[in-house]
Structure formats: structure tokens, C-alpha cells
Amino acid sequence: MIRKLLLAALIAVPICYYFALIVGAATYPGYSHVTRYASELGAADAPCPALFNVPITIGGVAAVLASIGVVVALRDLSGRWLWAGLAGVALACWGASMVLGGMFPMPDERHGGFGLGLAGPLVPLFAFLAIRKVEDAKGMRLFLGFIFIGSVIVLAIMFGVGHLVTRGNVGIWQRINTGISIPWFAVLGVWLLKRGANTRRAPRLAAADP
């Protein structure tokens, strides 16, 4: 039951983020998703900063808690602690950066989470390595590989590679970045819940087979 709750927390992360983004923008007259950062919704001069900052903080806490469930679930699937543990640590670091981002709105220097958010792209990489030998997991491995590569590419663009990001389109690029790097948490959470349920069901079916 505890593991299910922890993995459910992982599913809640993108829900919290997009609630903050959508509701925060809806209460901010003139806000543009094209030209403005998401964090501006929680800045001191925003009309209702709590509508952004509170869900972001809750989502960060959910990610930190979910990191425990991810470690245990990946370890049980793969039989290996190393990659499962690293995936959990990376997720916890990313979650901590979200908590700091929500607690310390722009322009507070702590809003950046001291760079902990950069651990985010490592979560799909370590999860991929954890399940690389797990049977019937090819689809998830391909998915994790896509998320990792996509996250790295878009993050590099956000940092200036290719000089594609301008003040006139920074919002679009940030939405692309978060669109790749956040919703997938729910997919992993659901997959781990289903795999865990199937693993527990198999021994019962074997015992019931005459």
C-alpha cells in the first residue's frame, strides 16, 4: 500500500505542475505562454502568486516522496540497487529544486534550486539502465530513451546551443522542455504500478494452478 501511494505521488507531479501553469496563467491578465517564463506566474508582482507557488511546492514534495517508491520498484524489477538508487536520488534532487522554486519565487536567487533541477534528465537515463535487462520492458526502454535524449537536446537549446531561444519565444521553448521532462513521470508511475501488480499476481496464480 505504501509503495502504491509513493508511486501515485509520482503520477501527481505533472498534475500539480500543469494546474499551477494553467490556473496561474488564467488569473494573470496579459500573460503570454509564448514570451514569458512559467516562474513569472509566481513572482511577487503576479496577481495571485500562490496559485502557482503552492502547487509547484506540492509537486516537488510529491517527487521527493515518489523517489523512494521509484527506487524500491525499480530494484524489485531489476534486482539491482545501483541504477534504481541513482534514479531515486536524481528524482529527489529534481523534486527539491521544485520545492525551492515554489518557496522562493523570482527574483530570489534560491528560486533556481542551486542547479538541482539539472538532475532531471538523469532520471530517465538511470531508469533505463535499471530495466535494461527486464523482460517485456522494451517499450518502456524506448520511451525512456526518447525522454532522455529529448530532454538533453531541449535543455541544451535552453542554455543557448544553436541560439534558437529569444525573448520573443522563450516561453515556447520552456513549454517544450517541460512537456518532455515532466508528463512522463506519470507514465513511469503507472507502468511501475502495473508491473508491480503483475509481479504480485503471478505467484498467486501459480499457487492456484492445480
Tab-separated table of C-alpha atoms in Angstrom:
chain	number	residue	atom	x	y	z
A	1	MET	CA	0.000	0.000	0.000
A	2	ILE	CA	2.775	2.458	0.889
A	3	ARG	CA	4.546	1.729	-2.390
A	4	LYS	CA	1.337	2.397	-4.299
A	5	LEU	CA	0.928	5.731	-2.551
A	6	LEU	CA	4.521	6.696	-3.306
A	7	LEU	CA	4.128	5.840	-6.986
A	8	ALA	CA	0.796	7.657	-7.039
A	9	ALA	CA	2.732	10.698	-5.831
A	10	LEU	CA	4.856	10.410	-8.979
A	11	ILE	CA	1.700	10.498	-11.086
A	12	ALA	CA	0.599	13.614	-9.193
A	13	VAL	CA	3.735	15.591	-10.126
A	14	PRO	CA	2.648	16.646	-13.647
A	15	ILE	CA	-0.889	17.248	-12.390
A	16	CYS	CA	0.424	19.745	-9.853
A	17	TYR	CA	2.679	21.424	-12.395
A	18	TYR	CA	0.055	21.903	-15.083
A	19	PHE	CA	-2.549	23.001	-12.556
A	20	ALA	CA	-0.126	25.727	-11.474
A	21	LEU	CA	0.645	26.676	-15.074
A	22	ILE	CA	-2.940	26.766	-16.346
A	23	VAL	CA	-4.655	28.316	-13.328
A	24	GLY	CA	-1.817	30.748	-12.709
A	25	ALA	CA	-1.922	31.985	-16.307
A	26	ALA	CA	-5.723	32.231	-16.255
A	27	THR	CA	-5.540	34.694	-13.350
A	28	TYR	CA	-2.730	36.781	-14.864
A	29	PRO	CA	-4.125	39.328	-17.356
A	30	GLY	CA	-1.894	39.739	-20.383
A	31	TYR	CA	0.333	36.776	-19.545
A	32	SER	CA	1.798	35.078	-22.627
A	33	HIS	CA	2.922	31.454	-22.764
A	34	VAL	CA	4.972	32.413	-25.823
A	35	THR	CA	7.167	35.152	-24.393
A	36	ARG	CA	7.213	34.609	-20.633
A	37	TYR	CA	8.717	32.122	-18.217
A	38	ALA	CA	6.401	29.933	-16.180
A	39	SER	CA	8.070	31.136	-12.982
A	40	GLU	CA	6.795	34.652	-13.637
A	41	LEU	CA	3.367	33.369	-12.581
A	42	GLY	CA	4.694	33.014	-9.045
A	43	ALA	CA	6.736	36.210	-8.907
A	44	ALA	CA	5.961	38.867	-6.333
A	45	ASP	CA	4.280	41.111	-8.899
A	46	ALA	CA	1.958	38.366	-10.190
A	47	PRO	CA	-1.754	38.843	-9.368
A	48	CYS	CA	-2.080	35.522	-7.495
A	49	PRO	CA	1.413	34.064	-6.987
A	50	ALA	CA	0.208	31.436	-4.508
A	51	LEU	CA	-1.829	29.750	-7.259
A	52	PHE	CA	1.471	28.898	-8.908
A	53	ASN	CA	3.866	28.555	-5.995
A	54	VAL	CA	1.765	26.289	-3.768
A	55	PRO	CA	1.078	23.584	-6.406
A	56	ILE	CA	4.703	23.748	-7.539
A	57	THR	CA	5.865	23.172	-3.966
A	58	ILE	CA	3.397	20.320	-3.503
A	59	GLY	CA	4.571	18.767	-6.770
A	60	GLY	CA	8.165	18.991	-5.598
A	61	VAL	CA	7.337	17.298	-2.304
A	62	ALA	CA	5.461	14.610	-4.246
A	63	ALA	CA	8.545	13.996	-6.400
A	64	VAL	CA	10.788	13.669	-3.343
A	65	LEU	CA	8.406	11.162	-1.747
A	66	ALA	CA	7.966	9.313	-5.038
A	67	SER	CA	11.722	8.867	-5.318
A	68	ILE	CA	11.520	6.263	-2.555
A	69	GLY	CA	8.856	4.302	-4.398
A	70	VAL	CA	10.819	4.508	-7.651
A	71	VAL	CA	13.939	3.092	-6.007
A	72	VAL	CA	12.072	0.155	-4.486
A	73	ALA	CA	10.003	-0.585	-7.598
A	74	LEU	CA	12.972	-0.465	-9.983
A	75	ARG	CA	15.086	-2.543	-7.622
A	76	ASP	CA	12.377	-5.207	-7.361
A	77	LEU	CA	12.034	-5.338	-11.144
A	78	SER	CA	15.737	-5.442	-11.945
A	79	GLY	CA	17.259	-6.965	-8.829
A	80	ARG	CA	19.871	-4.201	-8.828
A	81	TRP	CA	20.206	-1.345	-6.377
A	82	LEU	CA	22.725	0.885	-8.158
A	83	TRP	CA	20.730	2.283	-11.087
A	84	ALA	CA	17.491	2.190	-9.138
A	85	GLY	CA	19.123	4.153	-6.342
A	86	LEU	CA	20.629	6.703	-8.717
A	87	ALA	CA	17.252	7.203	-10.403
A	88	GLY	CA	15.731	7.880	-7.000
A	89	VAL	CA	18.460	10.320	-5.995
A	90	ALA	CA	18.132	12.230	-9.283
A	91	LEU	CA	14.357	12.419	-8.858
A	92	ALA	CA	14.702	13.625	-5.268
A	93	CYS	CA	17.136	16.351	-6.373
A	94	TRP	CA	14.753	17.494	-9.082
A	95	GLY	CA	11.883	17.498	-6.605
A	96	ALA	CA	13.921	19.531	-4.133
A	97	SER	CA	14.554	22.130	-6.831
A	98	MET	CA	10.804	22.381	-7.389
A	99	VAL	CA	10.215	22.890	-3.674
A	100	LEU	CA	12.795	25.669	-3.589
A	101	GLY	CA	11.305	27.200	-6.722
A	102	GLY	CA	7.887	27.346	-5.103
A	103	MET	CA	9.067	28.536	-1.703
A	104	PHE	CA	11.357	31.249	-3.047
A	105	PRO	CA	9.701	32.981	-6.028
A	106	MET	CA	11.546	35.077	-8.594
A	107	PRO	CA	13.742	37.082	-8.313
A	108	ASP	CA	15.060	35.306	-5.195
A	109	GLU	CA	18.357	33.618	-6.120
A	110	ARG	CA	17.209	30.465	-4.329
A	111	HIS	CA	14.416	30.100	-6.878
A	112	GLY	CA	16.822	28.281	-9.199
A	113	GLY	CA	17.200	25.469	-6.695
A	114	PHE	CA	21.008	25.705	-6.771
A	115	GLY	CA	21.075	23.737	-10.021
A	116	LEU	CA	19.431	20.634	-8.545
A	117	GLY	CA	16.868	20.652	-11.333
A	118	LEU	CA	19.600	19.698	-13.791
A	119	ALA	CA	19.393	16.194	-12.324
A	120	GLY	CA	16.001	15.801	-14.004
A	121	PRO	CA	17.245	14.381	-17.342
A	122	LEU	CA	19.240	11.773	-15.432
A	123	VAL	CA	16.075	10.166	-14.052
A	124	PRO	CA	15.025	8.547	-17.361
A	125	LEU	CA	18.636	7.578	-18.076
A	126	PHE	CA	19.071	5.776	-14.760
A	127	ALA	CA	15.606	4.223	-15.002
A	128	PHE	CA	16.526	2.951	-18.480
A	129	LEU	CA	19.729	1.407	-17.153
A	130	ALA	CA	17.832	-0.133	-14.244
A	131	ILE	CA	15.388	-2.002	-16.510
A	132	ARG	CA	17.727	-2.689	-19.425
A	133	LYS	CA	17.561	-6.454	-18.803
A	134	VAL	CA	13.974	-6.656	-17.579
A	135	GLU	CA	11.747	-8.873	-19.718
A	136	ASP	CA	8.804	-7.351	-21.598
A	137	ALA	CA	10.080	-3.827	-20.989
A	138	LYS	CA	11.258	-2.913	-24.489
A	139	GLY	CA	8.523	-0.337	-24.970
A	140	MET	CA	9.369	1.428	-21.729
A	141	ARG	CA	13.083	1.355	-22.552
A	142	LEU	CA	12.410	3.040	-25.892
A	143	PHE	CA	10.201	5.582	-24.165
A	144	LEU	CA	12.810	6.368	-21.520
A	145	GLY	CA	15.490	6.680	-24.178
A	146	PHE	CA	13.362	9.164	-26.098
A	147	ILE	CA	12.684	11.214	-22.959
A	148	PHE	CA	16.368	11.308	-22.025
A	149	ILE	CA	17.586	12.319	-25.481
A	150	GLY	CA	14.784	14.832	-25.955
A	151	SER	CA	15.373	16.376	-22.536
A	152	VAL	CA	19.093	16.783	-23.143
A	153	ILE	CA	18.587	18.331	-26.585
A	154	VAL	CA	15.964	20.848	-25.470
A	155	LEU	CA	17.876	21.674	-22.290
A	156	ALA	CA	20.952	22.405	-24.399
A	157	ILE	CA	18.870	24.691	-26.593
A	158	MET	CA	17.551	26.460	-23.490
A	159	PHE	CA	21.158	27.049	-22.443
A	160	GLY	CA	21.917	28.740	-25.754
A	161	VAL	CA	23.049	25.998	-28.119
A	162	GLY	CA	22.048	26.986	-31.632
A	163	HIS	CA	20.960	30.444	-30.488
A	164	LEU	CA	17.338	29.454	-31.053
A	165	VAL	CA	15.901	30.899	-27.851
A	166	THR	CA	14.981	34.575	-27.856
A	167	ARG	CA	12.959	36.761	-25.545
A	168	GLY	CA	10.178	36.520	-28.096
A	169	ASN	CA	9.926	32.710	-27.970
A	170	VAL	CA	11.436	31.683	-24.621
A	171	GLY	CA	8.031	30.670	-23.318
A	172	ILE	CA	7.502	28.239	-26.174
A	173	TRP	CA	10.877	26.600	-25.631
A	174	GLN	CA	10.268	26.305	-21.912
A	175	ARG	CA	6.890	24.664	-22.582
A	176	ILE	CA	8.579	22.217	-24.956
A	177	ASN	CA	11.187	21.496	-22.298
A	178	THR	CA	8.665	20.856	-19.538
A	179	GLY	CA	6.399	18.990	-21.960
A	180	ILE	CA	9.157	16.445	-22.448
A	181	SER	CA	10.589	16.393	-18.940
A	182	ILE	CA	7.520	16.392	-16.655
A	183	PRO	CA	4.445	14.491	-18.004
A	184	TRP	CA	6.478	11.313	-18.454
A	185	PHE	CA	6.662	10.928	-14.674
A	186	ALA	CA	3.009	9.876	-14.715
A	187	VAL	CA	3.703	7.304	-17.431
A	188	LEU	CA	6.524	5.771	-15.401
A	189	GLY	CA	4.382	5.777	-12.262
A	190	VAL	CA	1.509	3.954	-13.964
A	191	TRP	CA	3.884	1.459	-15.588
A	192	LEU	CA	5.614	0.657	-12.300
A	193	LEU	CA	2.255	0.223	-10.571
A	194	LYS	CA	1.094	-2.203	-13.260
A	195	ARG	CA	4.349	-4.145	-13.271
A	196	GLY	CA	4.244	-4.401	-9.502
A	197	ALA	CA	0.672	-5.672	-9.594
A	198	ASN	CA	1.541	-8.258	-12.260
A	199	THR	CA	4.573	-9.434	-10.277
A	200	ARG	CA	2.496	-9.951	-7.149
A	201	ARG	CA	-0.304	-11.645	-9.081
A	202	ALA	CA	1.963	-14.233	-10.735
A	203	PRO	CA	2.834	-16.206	-7.560
A	204	ARG	CA	-0.845	-16.352	-6.575
A	205	LEU	CA	-1.824	-17.707	-9.976
A	206	ALA	CA	0.962	-20.280	-9.827
A	207	ALA	CA	-0.158	-21.408	-6.380
A	208	ALA	CA	-3.753	-21.730	-7.546
A	209	ASP	CA	-2.801	-23.800	-10.608
A	210	PRO	CA	-3.566	-27.478	-9.823
